[in-house]
Coordinates of C-alpha atoms in Angstrom, one line a residue:
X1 CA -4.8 -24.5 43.5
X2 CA -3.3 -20.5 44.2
X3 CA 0.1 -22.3 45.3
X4 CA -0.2 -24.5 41.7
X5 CA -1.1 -21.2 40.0
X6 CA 1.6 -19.2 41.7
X7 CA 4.3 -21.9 41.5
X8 CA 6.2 -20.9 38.1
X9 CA 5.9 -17.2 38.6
X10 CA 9.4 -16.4 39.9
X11 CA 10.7 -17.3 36.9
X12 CA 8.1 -14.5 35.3
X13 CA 9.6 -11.9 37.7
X14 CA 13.1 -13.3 37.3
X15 CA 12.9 -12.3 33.5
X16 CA 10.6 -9.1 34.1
X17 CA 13.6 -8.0 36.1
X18 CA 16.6 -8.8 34.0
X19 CA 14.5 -6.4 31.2
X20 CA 14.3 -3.8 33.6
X21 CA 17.9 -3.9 34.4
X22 CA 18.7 -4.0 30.8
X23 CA 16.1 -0.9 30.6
X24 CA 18.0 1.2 32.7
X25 CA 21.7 -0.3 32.2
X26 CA 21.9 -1.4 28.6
X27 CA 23.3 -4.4 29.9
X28 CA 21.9 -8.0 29.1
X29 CA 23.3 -11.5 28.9
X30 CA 21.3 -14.4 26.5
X31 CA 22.8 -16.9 28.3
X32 CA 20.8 -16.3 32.1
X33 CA 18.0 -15.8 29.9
X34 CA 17.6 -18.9 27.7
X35 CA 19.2 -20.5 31.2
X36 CA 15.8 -19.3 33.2
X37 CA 13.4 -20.0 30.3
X38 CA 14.8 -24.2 29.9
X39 CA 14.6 -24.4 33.8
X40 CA 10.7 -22.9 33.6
X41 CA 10.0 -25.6 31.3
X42 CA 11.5 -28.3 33.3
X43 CA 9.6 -27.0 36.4
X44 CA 6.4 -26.9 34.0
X45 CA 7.3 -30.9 33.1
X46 CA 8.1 -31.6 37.0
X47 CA 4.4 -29.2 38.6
X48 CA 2.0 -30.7 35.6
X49 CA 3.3 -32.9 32.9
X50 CA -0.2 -33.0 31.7
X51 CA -0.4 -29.7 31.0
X52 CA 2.6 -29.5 29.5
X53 CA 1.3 -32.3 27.0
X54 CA -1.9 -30.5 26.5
X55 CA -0.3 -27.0 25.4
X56 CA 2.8 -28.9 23.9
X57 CA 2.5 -28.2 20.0
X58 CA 2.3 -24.7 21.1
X59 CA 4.9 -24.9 23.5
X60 CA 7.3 -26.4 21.2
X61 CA 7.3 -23.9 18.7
X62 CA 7.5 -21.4 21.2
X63 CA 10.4 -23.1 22.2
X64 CA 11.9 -23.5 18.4
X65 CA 11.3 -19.4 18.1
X66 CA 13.2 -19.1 21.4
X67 CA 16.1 -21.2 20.6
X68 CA 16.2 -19.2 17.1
X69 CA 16.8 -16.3 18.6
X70 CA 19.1 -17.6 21.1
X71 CA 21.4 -18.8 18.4
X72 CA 21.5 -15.8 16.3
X73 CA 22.3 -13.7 18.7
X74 CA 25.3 -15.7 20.0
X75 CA 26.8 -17.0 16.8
X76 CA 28.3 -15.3 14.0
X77 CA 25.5 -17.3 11.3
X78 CA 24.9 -16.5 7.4
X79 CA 21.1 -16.0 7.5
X80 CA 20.8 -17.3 4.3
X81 CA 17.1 -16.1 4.0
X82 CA 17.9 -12.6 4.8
X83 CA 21.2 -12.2 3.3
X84 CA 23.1 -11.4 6.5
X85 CA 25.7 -11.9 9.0
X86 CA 23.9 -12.1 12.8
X87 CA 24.8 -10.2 15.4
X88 CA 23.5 -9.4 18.9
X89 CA 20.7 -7.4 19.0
X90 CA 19.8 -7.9 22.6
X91 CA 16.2 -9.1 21.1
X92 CA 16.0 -12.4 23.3
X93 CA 14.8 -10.9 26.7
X94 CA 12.0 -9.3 25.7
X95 CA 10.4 -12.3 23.2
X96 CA 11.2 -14.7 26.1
X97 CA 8.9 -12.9 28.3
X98 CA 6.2 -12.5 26.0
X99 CA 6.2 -16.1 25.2
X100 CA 6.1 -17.2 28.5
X101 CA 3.6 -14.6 29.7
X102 CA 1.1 -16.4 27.1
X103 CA 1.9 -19.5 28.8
X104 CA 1.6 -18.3 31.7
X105 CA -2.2 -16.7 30.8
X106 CA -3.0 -20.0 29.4
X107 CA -2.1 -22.1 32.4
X108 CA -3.9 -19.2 35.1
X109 CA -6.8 -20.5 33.0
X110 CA -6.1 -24.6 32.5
X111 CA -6.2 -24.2 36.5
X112 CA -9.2 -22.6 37.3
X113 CA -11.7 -23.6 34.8
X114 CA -13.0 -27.0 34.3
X115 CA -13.7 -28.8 30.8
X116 CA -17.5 -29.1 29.7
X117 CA -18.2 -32.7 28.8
X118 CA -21.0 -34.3 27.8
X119 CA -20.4 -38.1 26.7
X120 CA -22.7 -38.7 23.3
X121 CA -20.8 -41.4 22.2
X122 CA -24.0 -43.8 22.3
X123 CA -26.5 -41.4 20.9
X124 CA -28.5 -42.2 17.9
X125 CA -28.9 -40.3 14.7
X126 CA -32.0 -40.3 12.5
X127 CA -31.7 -40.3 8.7
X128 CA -35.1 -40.3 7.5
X129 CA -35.8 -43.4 8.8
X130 CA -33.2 -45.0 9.4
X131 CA -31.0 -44.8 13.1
X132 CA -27.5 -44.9 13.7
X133 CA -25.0 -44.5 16.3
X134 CA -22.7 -42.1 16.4
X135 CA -19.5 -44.6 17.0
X136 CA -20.9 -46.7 14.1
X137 CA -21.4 -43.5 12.0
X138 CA -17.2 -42.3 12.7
X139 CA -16.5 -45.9 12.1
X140 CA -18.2 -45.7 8.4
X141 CA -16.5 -42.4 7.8
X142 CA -12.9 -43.8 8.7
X143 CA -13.3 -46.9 6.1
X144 CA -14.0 -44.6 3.4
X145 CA -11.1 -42.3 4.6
X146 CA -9.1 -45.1 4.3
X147 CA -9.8 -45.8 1.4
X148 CA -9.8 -42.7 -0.4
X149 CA -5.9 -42.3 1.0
X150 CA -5.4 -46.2 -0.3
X151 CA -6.5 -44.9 -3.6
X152 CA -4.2 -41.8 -3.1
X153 CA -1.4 -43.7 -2.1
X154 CA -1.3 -46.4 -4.8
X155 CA -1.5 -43.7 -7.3
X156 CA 2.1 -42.4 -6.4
X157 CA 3.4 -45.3 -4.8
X158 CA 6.1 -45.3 -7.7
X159 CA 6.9 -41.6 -7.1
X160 CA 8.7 -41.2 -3.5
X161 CA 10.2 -37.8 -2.9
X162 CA 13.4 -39.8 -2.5
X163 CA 13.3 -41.0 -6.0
X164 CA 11.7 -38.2 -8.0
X165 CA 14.0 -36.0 -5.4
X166 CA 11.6 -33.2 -5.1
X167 CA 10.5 -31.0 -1.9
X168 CA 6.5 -31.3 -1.3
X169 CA 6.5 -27.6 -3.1
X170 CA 7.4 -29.1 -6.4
X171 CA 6.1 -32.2 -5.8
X172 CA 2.9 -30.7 -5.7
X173 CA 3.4 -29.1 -8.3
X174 CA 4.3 -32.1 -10.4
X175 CA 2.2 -34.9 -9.3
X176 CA -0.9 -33.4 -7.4
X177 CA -3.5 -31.8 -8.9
X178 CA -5.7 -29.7 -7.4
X179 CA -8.4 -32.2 -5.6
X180 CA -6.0 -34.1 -4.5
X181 CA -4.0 -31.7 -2.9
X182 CA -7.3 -30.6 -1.2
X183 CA -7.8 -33.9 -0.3
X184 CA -4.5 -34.5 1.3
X185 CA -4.8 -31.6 3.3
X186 CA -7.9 -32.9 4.7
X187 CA -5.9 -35.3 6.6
X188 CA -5.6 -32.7 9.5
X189 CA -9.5 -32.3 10.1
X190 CA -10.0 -35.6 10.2
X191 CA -7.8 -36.3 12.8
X192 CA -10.4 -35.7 15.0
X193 CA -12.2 -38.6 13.9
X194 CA -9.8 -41.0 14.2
X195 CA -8.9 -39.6 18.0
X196 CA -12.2 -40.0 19.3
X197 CA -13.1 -43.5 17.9
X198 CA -9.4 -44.8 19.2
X199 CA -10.1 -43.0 22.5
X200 CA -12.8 -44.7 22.8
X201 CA -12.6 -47.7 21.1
X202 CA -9.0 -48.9 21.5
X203 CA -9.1 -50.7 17.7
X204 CA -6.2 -50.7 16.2
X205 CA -7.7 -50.7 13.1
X206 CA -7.5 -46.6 13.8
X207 CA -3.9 -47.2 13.9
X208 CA -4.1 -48.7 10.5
X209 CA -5.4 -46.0 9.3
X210 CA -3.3 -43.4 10.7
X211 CA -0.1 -45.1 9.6
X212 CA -1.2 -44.9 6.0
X213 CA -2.2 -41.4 6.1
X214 CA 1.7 -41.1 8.1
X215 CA 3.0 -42.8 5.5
X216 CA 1.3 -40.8 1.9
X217 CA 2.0 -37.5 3.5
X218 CA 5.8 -38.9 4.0
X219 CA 6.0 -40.6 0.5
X220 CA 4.8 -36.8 -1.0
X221 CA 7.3 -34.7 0.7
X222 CA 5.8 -34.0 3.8
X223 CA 8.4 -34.1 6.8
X224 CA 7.7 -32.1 10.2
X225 CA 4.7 -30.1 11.0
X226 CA 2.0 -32.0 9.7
X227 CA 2.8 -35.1 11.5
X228 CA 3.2 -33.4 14.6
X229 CA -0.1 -31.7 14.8
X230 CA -1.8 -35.1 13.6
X231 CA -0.1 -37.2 16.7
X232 CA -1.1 -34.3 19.2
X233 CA -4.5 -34.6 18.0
X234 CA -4.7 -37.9 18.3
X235 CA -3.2 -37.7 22.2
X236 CA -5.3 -34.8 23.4
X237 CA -8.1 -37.1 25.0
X238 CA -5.7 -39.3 26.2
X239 CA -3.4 -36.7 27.8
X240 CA -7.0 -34.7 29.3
X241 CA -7.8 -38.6 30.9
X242 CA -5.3 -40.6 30.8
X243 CA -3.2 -42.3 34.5
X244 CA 0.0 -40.8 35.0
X245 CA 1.7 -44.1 33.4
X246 CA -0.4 -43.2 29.8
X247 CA 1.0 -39.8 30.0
X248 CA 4.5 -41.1 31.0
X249 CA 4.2 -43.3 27.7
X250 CA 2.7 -40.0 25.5
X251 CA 5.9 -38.1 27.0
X252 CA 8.5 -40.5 26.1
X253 CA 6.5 -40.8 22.4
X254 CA 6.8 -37.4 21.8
X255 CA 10.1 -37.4 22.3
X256 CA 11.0 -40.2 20.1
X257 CA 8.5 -39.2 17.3
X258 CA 10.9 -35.6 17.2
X259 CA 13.6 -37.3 16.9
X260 CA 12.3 -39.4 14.6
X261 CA 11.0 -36.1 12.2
X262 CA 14.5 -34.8 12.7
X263 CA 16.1 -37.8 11.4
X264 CA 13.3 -37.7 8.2
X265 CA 14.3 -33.7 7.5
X266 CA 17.7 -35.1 7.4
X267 CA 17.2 -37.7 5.3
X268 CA 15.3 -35.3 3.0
X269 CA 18.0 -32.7 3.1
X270 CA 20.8 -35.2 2.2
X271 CA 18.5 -36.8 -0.6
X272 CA 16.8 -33.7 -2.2
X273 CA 19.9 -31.7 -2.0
X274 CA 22.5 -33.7 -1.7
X275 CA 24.4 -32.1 1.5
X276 CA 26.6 -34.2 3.5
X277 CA 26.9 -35.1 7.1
X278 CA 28.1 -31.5 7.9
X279 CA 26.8 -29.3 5.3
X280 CA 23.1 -31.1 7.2
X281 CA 24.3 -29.9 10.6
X282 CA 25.0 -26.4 9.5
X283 CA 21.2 -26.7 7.7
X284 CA 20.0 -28.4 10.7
X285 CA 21.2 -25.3 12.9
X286 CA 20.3 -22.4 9.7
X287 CA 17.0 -24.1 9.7
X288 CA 16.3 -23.7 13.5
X289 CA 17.5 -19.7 13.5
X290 CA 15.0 -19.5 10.9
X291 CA 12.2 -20.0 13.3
X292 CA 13.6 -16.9 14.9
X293 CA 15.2 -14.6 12.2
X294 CA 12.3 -12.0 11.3
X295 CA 12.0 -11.5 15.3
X296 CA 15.6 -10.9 15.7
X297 CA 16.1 -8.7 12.3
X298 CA 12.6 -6.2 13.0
X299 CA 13.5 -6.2 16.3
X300 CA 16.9 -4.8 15.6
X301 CA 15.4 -2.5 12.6
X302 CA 12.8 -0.9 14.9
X303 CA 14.2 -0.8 18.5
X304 CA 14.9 2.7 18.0
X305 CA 12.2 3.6 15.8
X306 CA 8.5 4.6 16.9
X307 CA 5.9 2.0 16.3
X308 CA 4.0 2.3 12.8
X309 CA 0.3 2.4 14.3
X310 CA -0.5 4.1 10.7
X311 CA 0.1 1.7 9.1
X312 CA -2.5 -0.7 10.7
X313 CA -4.9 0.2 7.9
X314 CA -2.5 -2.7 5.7
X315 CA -3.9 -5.2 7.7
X316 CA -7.4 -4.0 7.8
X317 CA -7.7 -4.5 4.0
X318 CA -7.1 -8.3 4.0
X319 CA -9.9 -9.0 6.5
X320 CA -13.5 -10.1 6.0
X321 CA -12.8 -10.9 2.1
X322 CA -13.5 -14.0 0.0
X323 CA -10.9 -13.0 -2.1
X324 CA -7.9 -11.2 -0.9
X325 CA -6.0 -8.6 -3.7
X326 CA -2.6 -10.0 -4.4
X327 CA -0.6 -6.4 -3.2
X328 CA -2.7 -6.0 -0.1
X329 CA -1.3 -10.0 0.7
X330 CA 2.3 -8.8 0.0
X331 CA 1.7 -5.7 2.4
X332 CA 0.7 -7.3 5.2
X333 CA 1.2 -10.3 7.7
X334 CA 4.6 -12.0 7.3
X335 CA 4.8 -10.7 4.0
X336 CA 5.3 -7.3 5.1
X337 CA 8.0 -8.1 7.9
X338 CA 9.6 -10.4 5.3
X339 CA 10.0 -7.4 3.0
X340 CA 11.3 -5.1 5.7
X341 CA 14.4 -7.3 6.6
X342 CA 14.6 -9.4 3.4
X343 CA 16.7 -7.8 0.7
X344 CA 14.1 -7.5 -2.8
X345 CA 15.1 -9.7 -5.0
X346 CA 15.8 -12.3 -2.3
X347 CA 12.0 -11.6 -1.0
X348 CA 10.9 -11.9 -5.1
X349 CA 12.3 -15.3 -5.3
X350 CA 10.9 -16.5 -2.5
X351 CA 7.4 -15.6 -3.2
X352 CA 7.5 -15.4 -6.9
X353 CA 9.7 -18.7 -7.7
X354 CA 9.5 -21.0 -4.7
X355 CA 5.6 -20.3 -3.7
X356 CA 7.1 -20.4 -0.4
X357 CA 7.7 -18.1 2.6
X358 CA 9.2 -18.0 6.0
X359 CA 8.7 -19.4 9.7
X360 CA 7.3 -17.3 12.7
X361 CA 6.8 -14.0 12.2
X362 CA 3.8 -13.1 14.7
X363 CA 5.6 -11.3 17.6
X364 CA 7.4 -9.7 14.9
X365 CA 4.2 -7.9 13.3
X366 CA 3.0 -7.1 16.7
X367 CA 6.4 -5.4 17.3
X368 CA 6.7 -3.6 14.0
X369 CA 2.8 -1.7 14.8
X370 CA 2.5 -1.4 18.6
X371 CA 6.1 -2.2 20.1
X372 CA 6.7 -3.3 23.4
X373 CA 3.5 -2.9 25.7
X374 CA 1.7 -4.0 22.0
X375 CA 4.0 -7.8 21.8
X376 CA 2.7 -8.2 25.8
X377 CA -0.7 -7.5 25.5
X378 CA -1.2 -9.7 22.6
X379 CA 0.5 -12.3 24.5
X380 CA -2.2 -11.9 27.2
X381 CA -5.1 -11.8 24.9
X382 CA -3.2 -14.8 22.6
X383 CA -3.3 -16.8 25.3
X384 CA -7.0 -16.3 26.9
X385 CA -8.0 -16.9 23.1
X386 CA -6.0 -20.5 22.7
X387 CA -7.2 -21.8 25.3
X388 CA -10.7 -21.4 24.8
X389 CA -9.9 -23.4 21.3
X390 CA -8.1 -25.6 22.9
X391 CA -10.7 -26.2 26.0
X392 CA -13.0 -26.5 22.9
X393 CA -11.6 -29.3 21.0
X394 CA -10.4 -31.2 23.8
X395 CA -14.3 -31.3 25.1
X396 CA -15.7 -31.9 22.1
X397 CA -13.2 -34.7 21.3
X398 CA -14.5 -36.5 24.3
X399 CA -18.0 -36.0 24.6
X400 CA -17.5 -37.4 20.5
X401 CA -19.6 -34.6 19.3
X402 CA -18.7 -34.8 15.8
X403 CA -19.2 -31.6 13.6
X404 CA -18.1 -29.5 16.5
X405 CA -14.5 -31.3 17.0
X406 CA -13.8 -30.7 13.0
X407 CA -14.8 -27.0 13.6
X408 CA -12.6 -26.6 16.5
X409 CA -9.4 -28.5 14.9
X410 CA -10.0 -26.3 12.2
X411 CA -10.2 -23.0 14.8
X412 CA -6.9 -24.5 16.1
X413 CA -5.4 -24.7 12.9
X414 CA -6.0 -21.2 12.0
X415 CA -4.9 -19.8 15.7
X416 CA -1.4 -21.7 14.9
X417 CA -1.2 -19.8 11.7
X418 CA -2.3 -16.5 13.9
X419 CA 0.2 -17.0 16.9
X420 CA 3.4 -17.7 14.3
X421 CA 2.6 -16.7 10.9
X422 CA 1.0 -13.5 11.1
X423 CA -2.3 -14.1 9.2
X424 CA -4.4 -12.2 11.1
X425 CA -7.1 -12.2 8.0
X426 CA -7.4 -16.2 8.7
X427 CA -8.7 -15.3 12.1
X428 CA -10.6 -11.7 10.8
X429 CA -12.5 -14.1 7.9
X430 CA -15.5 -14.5 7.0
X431 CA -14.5 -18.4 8.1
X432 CA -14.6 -17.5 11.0
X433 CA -17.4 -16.2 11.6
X434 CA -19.3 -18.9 9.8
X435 CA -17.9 -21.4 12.3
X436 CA -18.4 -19.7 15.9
X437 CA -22.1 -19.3 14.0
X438 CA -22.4 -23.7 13.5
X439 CA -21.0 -23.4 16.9
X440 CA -23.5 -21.9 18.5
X441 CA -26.1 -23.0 16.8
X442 CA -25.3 -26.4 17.8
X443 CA -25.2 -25.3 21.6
X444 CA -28.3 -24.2 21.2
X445 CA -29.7 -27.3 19.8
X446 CA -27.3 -29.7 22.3
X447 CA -29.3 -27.5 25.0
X448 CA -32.4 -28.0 23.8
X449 CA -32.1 -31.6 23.9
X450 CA -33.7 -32.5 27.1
X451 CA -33.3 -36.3 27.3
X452 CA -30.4 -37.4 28.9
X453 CA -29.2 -40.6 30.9
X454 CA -25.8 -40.9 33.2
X455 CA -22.6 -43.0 32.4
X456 CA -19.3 -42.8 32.2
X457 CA -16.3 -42.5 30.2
X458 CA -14.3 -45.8 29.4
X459 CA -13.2 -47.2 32.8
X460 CA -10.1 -47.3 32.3
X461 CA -10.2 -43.6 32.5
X462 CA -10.8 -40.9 35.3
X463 CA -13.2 -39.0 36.1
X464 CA -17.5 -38.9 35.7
X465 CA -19.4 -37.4 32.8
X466 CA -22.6 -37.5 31.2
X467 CA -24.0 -39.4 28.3
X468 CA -26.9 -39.1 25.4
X469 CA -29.3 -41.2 24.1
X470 CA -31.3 -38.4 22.4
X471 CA -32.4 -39.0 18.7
X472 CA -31.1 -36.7 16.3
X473 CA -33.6 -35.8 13.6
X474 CA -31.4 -34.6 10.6
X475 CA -33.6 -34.9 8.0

């Protein structure tokens, strides 16, 4: 296990050392760098595949902020968002090594602690009087998600984005009130569902249900995050159990279903806003140095500055409220770094005209208040934090406690929105709080339970756990 653990750290000091030769020299070349980062990854998909799979939504945006940077700091690109030419800023080194420091953290942990699973698939749950599993329970659930997103779907079925030509923004605007948008978004915590009663089920009547939720959220707009995060939730047992040829087949998947999202923002793109075949490519490559512009532009705007600890309080105001004021939104989070690099009125139409805002912005804010030593240490702390969430949902997935694998794909959600967004008042909420309470509750009660029988997972599966037969009294 130490030779596992210790296996990917050259690469660590390989990229600690080329940022203390540019330290002391001023000298630094983005192409060693994004060269030593792609080979970590390839030794992370040769050492452990499967947890390369488990952390891969992460990882993949990592990778997209990465590549940004990369790109704007070797071409000469119109940032269209920010209303500039790039240039090298020599910003790459340092993000690289934060990023895979976090990965690193996370991976220290993956290795040396060991997912807590208790297999209540089987157990009964007590309405009054009346008893029912909890796989039969899910199962009822998942009928009347499906038809709720039947309902959904047939309402719009003769308004495709393709044909109204509108981006999910204004199509939301236009064509979904305000319980249905709720209820479209709703699709991502009850993924869960649907993961645990095909992990354990095999139906593919699960499948039939997931395709129709794929294909509303396509026919409304919707074109590359959401459908990722909904196929990696629906993998996670499978990757945590599967045999090397399932995770061979969820690997090659993966890969195809990226393409396949490029191929549906392209298709978008040319039908929305009628680019061609080239005037795509350029957005195609814009798009990706998006996912890395507000690093690259408050890096280069505050390289030379101190860091603005002061100005901490910002943040401070947004967190713990029900209702956060309008102008302490704007000042803090991405808003804030978008307004230090964005020109005003570019930043007012943005906000004020497209309800919209930018892509990764995290390591930016940490930058702009603590620096340096602040971007690493949160990269440490980042990390140790995900993958308690993740050890979370993953556990709870399989031992099909219900309530608690909602809460933690919701916990997931919002330490996404954390690690790339900025919105450190999602995480500081009094959300939150309410959920770690549920939580523990919950543990508390699972603990109490004192009747419990052994089995095992589905056979075709690895590994021993533990089953319930206790009766749940809800009411």
């Amino acid at each position: 296990m130490v030779l596992k653990i210790l296996q990917n750290t050259p690469f660590l000091l390989a990229l600690i050392l080329l940022e203390l030769i540019y330290l002391s020299t001023g000298v630094a070349n983005d192409y060693i760098t994004i060269s030593v980062y792609i080979t970590y990854i390839i030794s992370l998909y040769l050492i452990d595949k499967r947890f390369l799979l488990r952390y891969s939504y992460i990882i993949f945006y990592i990778t997209t902020n990465i590549i940004g940077v990369f790109l704007i700091e070797t071409n000469n690109l119109f940032l269209t968002e920010l209303m500039t030419f790039s240039h090298n800023n020599n910003s790459l080194l340092l993000l690289t090594i934060a990023h895979v420091l976090f990965i690193e953290t996370i991976r220290f942990l993956h290795n040396t602690k060991q997912d807590k699973i208790v297999n209540s698939v089987n157990s009964k749950i007590s309405f009054f009087r009346f008893e029912i599993t909890k796989l039969k329970l899910v199962e009822i659930f998942l009928f009347i998600i499906f038809v709720t997103f039947l309902v959904l779907f047939l309402r719009v079925i003769d308004k495709p984005f393709f044909l109204v030509k509108l981006d999910r923004f204004l199509y939301k605007e236009n064509y979904l009130p305000f319980l249905v948008d709720k209820i479209t978004n709703s699709a991502l915590y009850l993924t869960p569902l649907i993961s645990m009663y095909f992990f354990y089920t095999k139906k593919k009547k699960a499948l039939l249900l997931l395709s129709l939720i794929v294909l509303y959220l396509f026919w409304i707009g919707h074109k590359f995050s959401f459908f990722i995060v909904i196929f990696y939730i629906i993998s996670l047992p499978f990757i945590r159990y599967g045999s090397n040829k399932t995770i061979n087949k969820i690997f090659k998947s993966s890969v195809v279903i990226v393409f396949a999202l490029l191929i549906v923002v392209s298709i978008q793109s040319i039908i929305v806003y009628q680019r061609d075949f080239s005037e795509n490519s350029l957005y195609l490559k814009q798009r990706l140095a998006q996912q890395g512009q507000l690093w690259w532009a408050t890096y280069g705007l505050m390289k030379e500055q101190e860091g603005r600890l002061n100005e901490i309080k910002d943040e401070l105001k947004t967190y713990y409220k029900l209702n956060v004021d309008s102008n302490d939104l704007l000042n803090s989070g991405m808003y804030k770094i978008m307004q230090l690099t964005t020109p005003h009125d570019v930043f007012i139409r943005k906000i004020e005209d497209k309800n919209s805002r930018y892509a990764y912005s995290t390591q930016a804010s940490i930058y702009y208040y603590f620096k340096g030593v602040g971007v690493i240490i949160f990269s440490i702390i980042s990390g140790v934090f995900y993958f308690y969430i993740n050890r979370g949902l993953v556990s709870n997935l399989i031992s099909f406690n219900i309530i608690p694998s909602i809460l933690y794909a919701r916990l997931m959600f919002i330490s996404h929105v954390v690690l790339m967004q900025s919105d450190f008042n999602k995480l500081f909420s009094i959300e939150v709080i309410v959920i770690v309470y549920i939580l523990l509750i919950l543990s508390i009660i699972k603990k109490i339970s004192s009747s419990r029988n052994y089995a095992t997972i589905p056979k075709n599966y690895q590994n021993t756990t533990y089953t319930t037969n206790v009766r749940i009294n809800l009411f």
